Short mmCIF file of C-alpha atoms and ligand atoms in Angstrom, two decimals:
data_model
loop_
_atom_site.label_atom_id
_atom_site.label_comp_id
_atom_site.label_asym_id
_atom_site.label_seq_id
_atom_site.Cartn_x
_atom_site.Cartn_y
_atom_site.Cartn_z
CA UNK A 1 97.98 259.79 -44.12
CA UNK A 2 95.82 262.63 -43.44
CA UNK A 3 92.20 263.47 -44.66
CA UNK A 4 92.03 262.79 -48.56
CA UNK A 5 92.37 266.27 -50.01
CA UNK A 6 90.83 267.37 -53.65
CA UNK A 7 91.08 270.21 -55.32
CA UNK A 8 90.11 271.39 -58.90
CA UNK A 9 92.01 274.04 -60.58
CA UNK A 10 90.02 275.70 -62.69
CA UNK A 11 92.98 277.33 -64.85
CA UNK A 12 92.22 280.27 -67.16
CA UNK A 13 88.63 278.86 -67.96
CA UNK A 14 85.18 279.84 -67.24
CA UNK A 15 83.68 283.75 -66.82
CA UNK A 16 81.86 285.26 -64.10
CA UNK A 17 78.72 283.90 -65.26
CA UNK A 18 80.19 279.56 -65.26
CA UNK A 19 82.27 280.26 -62.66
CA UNK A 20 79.49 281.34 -60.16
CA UNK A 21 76.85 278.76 -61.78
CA UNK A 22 80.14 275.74 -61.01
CA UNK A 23 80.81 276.76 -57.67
CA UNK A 24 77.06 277.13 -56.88
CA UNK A 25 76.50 273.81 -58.39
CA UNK A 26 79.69 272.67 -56.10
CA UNK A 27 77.56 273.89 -52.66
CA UNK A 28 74.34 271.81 -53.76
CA UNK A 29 75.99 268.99 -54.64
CA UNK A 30 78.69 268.04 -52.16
CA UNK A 31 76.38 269.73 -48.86
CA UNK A 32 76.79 267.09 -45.91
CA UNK A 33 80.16 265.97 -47.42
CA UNK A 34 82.71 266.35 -44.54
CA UNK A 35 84.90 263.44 -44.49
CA UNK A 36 87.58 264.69 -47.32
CA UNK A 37 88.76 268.29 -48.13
CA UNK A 38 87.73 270.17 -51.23
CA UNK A 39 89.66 273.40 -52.37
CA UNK A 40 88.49 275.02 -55.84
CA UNK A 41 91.16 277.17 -57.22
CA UNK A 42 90.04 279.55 -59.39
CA UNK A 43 90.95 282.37 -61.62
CA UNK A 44 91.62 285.59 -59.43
CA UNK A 45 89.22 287.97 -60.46
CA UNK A 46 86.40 285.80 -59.57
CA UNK A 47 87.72 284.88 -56.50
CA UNK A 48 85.78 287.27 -53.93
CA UNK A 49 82.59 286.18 -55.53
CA UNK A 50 83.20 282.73 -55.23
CA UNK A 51 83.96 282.91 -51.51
CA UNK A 52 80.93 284.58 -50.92
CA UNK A 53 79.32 281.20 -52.32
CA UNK A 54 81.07 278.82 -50.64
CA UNK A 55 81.31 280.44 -47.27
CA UNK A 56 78.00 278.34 -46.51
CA UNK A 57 79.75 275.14 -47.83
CA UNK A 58 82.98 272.66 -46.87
CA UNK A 59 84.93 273.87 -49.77
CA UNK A 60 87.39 275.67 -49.75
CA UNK A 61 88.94 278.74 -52.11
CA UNK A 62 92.10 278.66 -53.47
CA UNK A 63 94.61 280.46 -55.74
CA UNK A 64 96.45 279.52 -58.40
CA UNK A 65 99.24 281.70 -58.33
CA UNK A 66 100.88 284.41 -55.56
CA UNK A 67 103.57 286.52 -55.36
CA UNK A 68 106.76 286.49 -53.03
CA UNK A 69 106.70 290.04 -52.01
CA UNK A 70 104.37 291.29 -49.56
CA UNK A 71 103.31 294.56 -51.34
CA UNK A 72 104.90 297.15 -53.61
CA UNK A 73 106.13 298.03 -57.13
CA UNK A 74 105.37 294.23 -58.65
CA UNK A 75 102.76 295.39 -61.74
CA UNK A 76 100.38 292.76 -62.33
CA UNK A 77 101.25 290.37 -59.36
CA UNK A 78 99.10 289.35 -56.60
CA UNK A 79 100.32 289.22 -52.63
CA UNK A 80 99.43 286.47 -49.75
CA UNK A 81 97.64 289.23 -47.77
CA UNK A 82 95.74 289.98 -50.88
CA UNK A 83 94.32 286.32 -51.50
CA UNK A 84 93.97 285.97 -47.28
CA UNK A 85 91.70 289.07 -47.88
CA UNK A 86 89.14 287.60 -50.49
CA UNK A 87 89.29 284.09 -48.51
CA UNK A 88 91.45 282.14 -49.61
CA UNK A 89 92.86 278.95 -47.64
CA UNK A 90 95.54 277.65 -50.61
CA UNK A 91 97.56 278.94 -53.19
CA UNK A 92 98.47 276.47 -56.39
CA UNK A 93 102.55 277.08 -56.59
CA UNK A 94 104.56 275.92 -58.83
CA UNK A 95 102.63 274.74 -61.25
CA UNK A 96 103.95 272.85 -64.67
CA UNK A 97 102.18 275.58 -66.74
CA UNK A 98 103.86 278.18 -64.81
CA UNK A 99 107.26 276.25 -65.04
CA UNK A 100 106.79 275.59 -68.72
CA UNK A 101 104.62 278.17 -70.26
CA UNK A 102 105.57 280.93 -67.95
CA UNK A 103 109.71 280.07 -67.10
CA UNK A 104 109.16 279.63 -63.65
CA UNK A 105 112.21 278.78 -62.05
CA UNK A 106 112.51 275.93 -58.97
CA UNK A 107 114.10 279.05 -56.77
CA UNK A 108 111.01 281.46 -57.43
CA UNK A 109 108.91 278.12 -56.94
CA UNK A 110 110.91 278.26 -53.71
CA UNK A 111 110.09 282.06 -52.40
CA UNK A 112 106.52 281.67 -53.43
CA UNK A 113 106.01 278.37 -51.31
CA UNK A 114 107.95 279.96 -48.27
CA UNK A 115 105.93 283.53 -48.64
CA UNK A 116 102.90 281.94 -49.01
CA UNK A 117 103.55 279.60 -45.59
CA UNK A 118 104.70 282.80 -43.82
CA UNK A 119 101.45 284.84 -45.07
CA UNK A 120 99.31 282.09 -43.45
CA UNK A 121 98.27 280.30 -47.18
CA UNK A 122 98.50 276.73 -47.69
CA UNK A 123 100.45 276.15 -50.80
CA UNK A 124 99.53 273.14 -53.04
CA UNK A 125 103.33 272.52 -54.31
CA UNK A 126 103.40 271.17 -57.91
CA UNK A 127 106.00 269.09 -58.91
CA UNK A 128 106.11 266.29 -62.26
CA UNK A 129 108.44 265.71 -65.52
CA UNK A 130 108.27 266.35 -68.76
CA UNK A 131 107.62 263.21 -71.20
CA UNK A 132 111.04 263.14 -72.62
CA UNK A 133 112.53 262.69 -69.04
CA UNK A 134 109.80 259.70 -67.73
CA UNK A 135 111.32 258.17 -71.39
CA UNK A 136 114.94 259.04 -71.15
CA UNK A 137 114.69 257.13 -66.97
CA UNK A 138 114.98 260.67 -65.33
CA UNK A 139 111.57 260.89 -63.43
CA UNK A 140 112.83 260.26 -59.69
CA UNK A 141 116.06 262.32 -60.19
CA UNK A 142 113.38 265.28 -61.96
CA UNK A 143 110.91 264.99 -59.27
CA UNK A 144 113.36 264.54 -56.69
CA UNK A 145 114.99 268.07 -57.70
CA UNK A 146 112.15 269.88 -57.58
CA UNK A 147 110.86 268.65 -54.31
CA UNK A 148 114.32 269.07 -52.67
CA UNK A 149 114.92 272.91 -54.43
CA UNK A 150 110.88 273.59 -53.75
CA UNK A 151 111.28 273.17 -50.29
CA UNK A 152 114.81 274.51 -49.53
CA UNK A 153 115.06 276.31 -46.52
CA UNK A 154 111.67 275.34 -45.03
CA UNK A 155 111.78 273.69 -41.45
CA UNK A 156 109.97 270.57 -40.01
CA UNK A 157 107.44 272.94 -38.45
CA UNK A 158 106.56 274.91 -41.34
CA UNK A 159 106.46 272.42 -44.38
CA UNK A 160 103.28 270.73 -42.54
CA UNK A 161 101.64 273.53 -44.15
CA UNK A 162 102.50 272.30 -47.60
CA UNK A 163 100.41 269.63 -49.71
CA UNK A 164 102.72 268.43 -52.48
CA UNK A 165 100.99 267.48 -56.03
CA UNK A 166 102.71 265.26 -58.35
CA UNK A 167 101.52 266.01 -62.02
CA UNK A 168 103.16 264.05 -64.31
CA UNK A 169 103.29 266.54 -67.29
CA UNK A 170 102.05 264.46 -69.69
CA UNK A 171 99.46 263.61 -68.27
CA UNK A 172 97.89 266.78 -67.98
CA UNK A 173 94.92 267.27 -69.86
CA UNK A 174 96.18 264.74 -72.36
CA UNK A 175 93.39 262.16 -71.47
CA UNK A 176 96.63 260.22 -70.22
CA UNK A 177 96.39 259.47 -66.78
CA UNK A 178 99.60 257.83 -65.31
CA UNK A 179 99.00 254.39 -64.05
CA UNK A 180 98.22 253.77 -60.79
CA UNK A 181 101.13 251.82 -60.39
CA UNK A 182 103.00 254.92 -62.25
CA UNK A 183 101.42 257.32 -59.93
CA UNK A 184 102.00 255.23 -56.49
CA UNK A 185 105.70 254.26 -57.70
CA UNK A 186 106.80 258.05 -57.62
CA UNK A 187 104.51 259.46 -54.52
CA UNK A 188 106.01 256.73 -51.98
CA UNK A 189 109.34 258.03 -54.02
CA UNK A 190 108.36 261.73 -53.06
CA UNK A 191 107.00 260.65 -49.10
CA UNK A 192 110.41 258.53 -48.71
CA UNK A 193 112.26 261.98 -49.99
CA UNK A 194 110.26 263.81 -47.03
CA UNK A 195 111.31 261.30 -44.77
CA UNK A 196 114.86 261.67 -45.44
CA UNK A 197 114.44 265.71 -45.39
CA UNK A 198 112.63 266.15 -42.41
CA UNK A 199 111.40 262.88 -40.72
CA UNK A 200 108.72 259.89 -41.13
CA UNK A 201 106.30 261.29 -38.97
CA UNK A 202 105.83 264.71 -41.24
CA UNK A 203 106.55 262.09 -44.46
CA UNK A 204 103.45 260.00 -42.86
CA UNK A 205 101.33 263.05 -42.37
CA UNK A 206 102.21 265.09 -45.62
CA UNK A 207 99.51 264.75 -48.27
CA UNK A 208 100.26 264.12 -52.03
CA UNK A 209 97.98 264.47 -54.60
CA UNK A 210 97.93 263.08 -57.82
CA UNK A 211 96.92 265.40 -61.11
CA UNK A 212 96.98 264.49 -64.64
CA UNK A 213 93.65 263.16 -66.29
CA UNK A 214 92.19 262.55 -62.88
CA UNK A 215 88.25 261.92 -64.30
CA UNK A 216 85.21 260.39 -62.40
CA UNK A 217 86.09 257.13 -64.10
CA UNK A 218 89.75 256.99 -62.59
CA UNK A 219 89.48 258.17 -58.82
CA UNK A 220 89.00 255.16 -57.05
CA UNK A 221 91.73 253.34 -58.70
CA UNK A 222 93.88 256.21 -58.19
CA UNK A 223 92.80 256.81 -54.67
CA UNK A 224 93.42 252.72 -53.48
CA UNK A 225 97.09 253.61 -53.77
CA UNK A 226 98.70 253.89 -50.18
CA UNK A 227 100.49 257.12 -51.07
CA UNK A 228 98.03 258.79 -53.21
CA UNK A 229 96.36 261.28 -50.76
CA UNK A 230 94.18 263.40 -52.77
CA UNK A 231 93.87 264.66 -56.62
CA UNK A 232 94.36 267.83 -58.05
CA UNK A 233 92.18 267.55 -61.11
CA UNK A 234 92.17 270.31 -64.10
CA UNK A 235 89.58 269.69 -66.69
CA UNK A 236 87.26 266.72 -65.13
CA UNK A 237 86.87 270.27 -62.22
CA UNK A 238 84.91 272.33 -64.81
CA UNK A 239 81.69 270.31 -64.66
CA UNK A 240 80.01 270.24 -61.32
CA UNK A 241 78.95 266.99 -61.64
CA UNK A 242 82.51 265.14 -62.61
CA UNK A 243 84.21 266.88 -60.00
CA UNK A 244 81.74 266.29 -57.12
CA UNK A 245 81.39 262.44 -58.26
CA UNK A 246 85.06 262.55 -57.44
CA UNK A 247 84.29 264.10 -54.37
CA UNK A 248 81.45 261.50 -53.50
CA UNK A 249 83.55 258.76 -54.34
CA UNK A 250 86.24 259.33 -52.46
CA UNK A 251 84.13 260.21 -49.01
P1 13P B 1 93.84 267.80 -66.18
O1 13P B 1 93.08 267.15 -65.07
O2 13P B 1 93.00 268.63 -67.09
O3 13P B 1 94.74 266.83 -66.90
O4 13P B 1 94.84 268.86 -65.48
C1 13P B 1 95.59 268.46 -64.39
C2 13P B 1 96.19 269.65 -63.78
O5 13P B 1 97.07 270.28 -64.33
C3 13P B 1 95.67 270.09 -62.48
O6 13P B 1 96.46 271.08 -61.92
#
């Protein structure tokens, strides 16, 4: 297991005003604070401001969104080289919003994951099923599809880039948070999956976060699990001092 990784996505909340006040809160608070990664992922527009703040800090900047082509006619998209630009080290892919809401499909999942490796980004790779599969006994053969179809194509070298995030989806922003039992019984599913695709030292090294209702209250439970590396945590990330507790208790 690597270093514990967390990252807050911030969604399509806060404006410029919050989002600078957060991520200046974020610097104050978690200064010294170097024994587990922190990414904030936040809306694109404010993204160059935001680096500017945290270039003094251990956190890092991240996207929530990128698209596969390098540059051209795409209206409205957003290219690797562009987020690189404004400093940023990951890229949220994947995402059950963007599956679900948007129509994302597990092959454009797949483009974006393998663009954003080849344009230097670290994708956080979001994978997690829908209640009526965890109730109708689907979740392993759900997750398992999208992991497999996510990274298609990627080679032992390259998927060390990747941090995979398993977000049961409903759990997210429910106030549900899967069990830690639920949680560890589908990441060691996941790592054992990497094994098989690549091999157990990559599966060892790989880091999976947990998302779904991750809160101050819940970390350390969450984070005692051998295969939960790190949390990606939606709404508990919008107030400085939730996430950074998280931050705090897991270093
Ligand atoms: P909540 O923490 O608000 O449930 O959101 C989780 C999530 O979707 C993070 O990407």
């Amino acid at each position: 297991m690597g270093k514990p990784f967390i990252a807050g996505n911030w969604k399509m909340n806060t404006n410029y005003r919050s989002a600078l006040g957060l991520a200046t809160g974020l610097v104050e608070q978690l200064k010294g604070v170097d024994t587990v990664d922190s990414a904030v992922c936040v809306p694109f527009v404010y993204l160059q401001a935001i680096s500017s703040i945290l270039s003094s800090s251990n956190i890092a900047l991240g996207a929530q969104n990128v698209f596969y082509e390098g540059n051209g006619a795409f209206t409205g998209e957003i290219s690797c080289e562009m987020l690189k630009d404004v400093g940023c080290t990951y890229v949220i892919i994947g995402h059950s919003e963007r599956r679900h809401v948007i129509g994302e499909t597990d092959a454009v999942i797949n483009k974006k994951v393998r663009a954003a490796i080849t344009g230097g980004l670290l994708p956080i790779f979001c994978v997690g099923e829908l209640l009526e599969e965890r109730e109708a006994g689907k979740t392993e053969a759900v997750v398992s599809s999208q992991v497999r179809k996510g990274l298609q194509g990627i080679d032992a070298e390259r998927v060390q880039a990747v941090t995979i995030a398993y977000e049961p989806v409903w759990a997210i922003g429910t106030g549900k948070t899967a069990t830690a039992e639920q949680a560890q019984e589908v990441h060691a599913m996941i790592r054992g999956l990497v094994a098989e695709l690549y091999d157990k030292g990559i599966a060892d090294r790989i880091r999976i976060q947990y998302g779904g209702s991750a809160k101050p209250s819940n970390t350390a439970e969450l984070m005692a699990n051998p295969d939960v590396d790190g949390l990606l945590v939606g709404g508990a990330s919008l107030k400085t001092e939730d996430f950074s507790a998280m931050i705090k208790t897991v270093a």
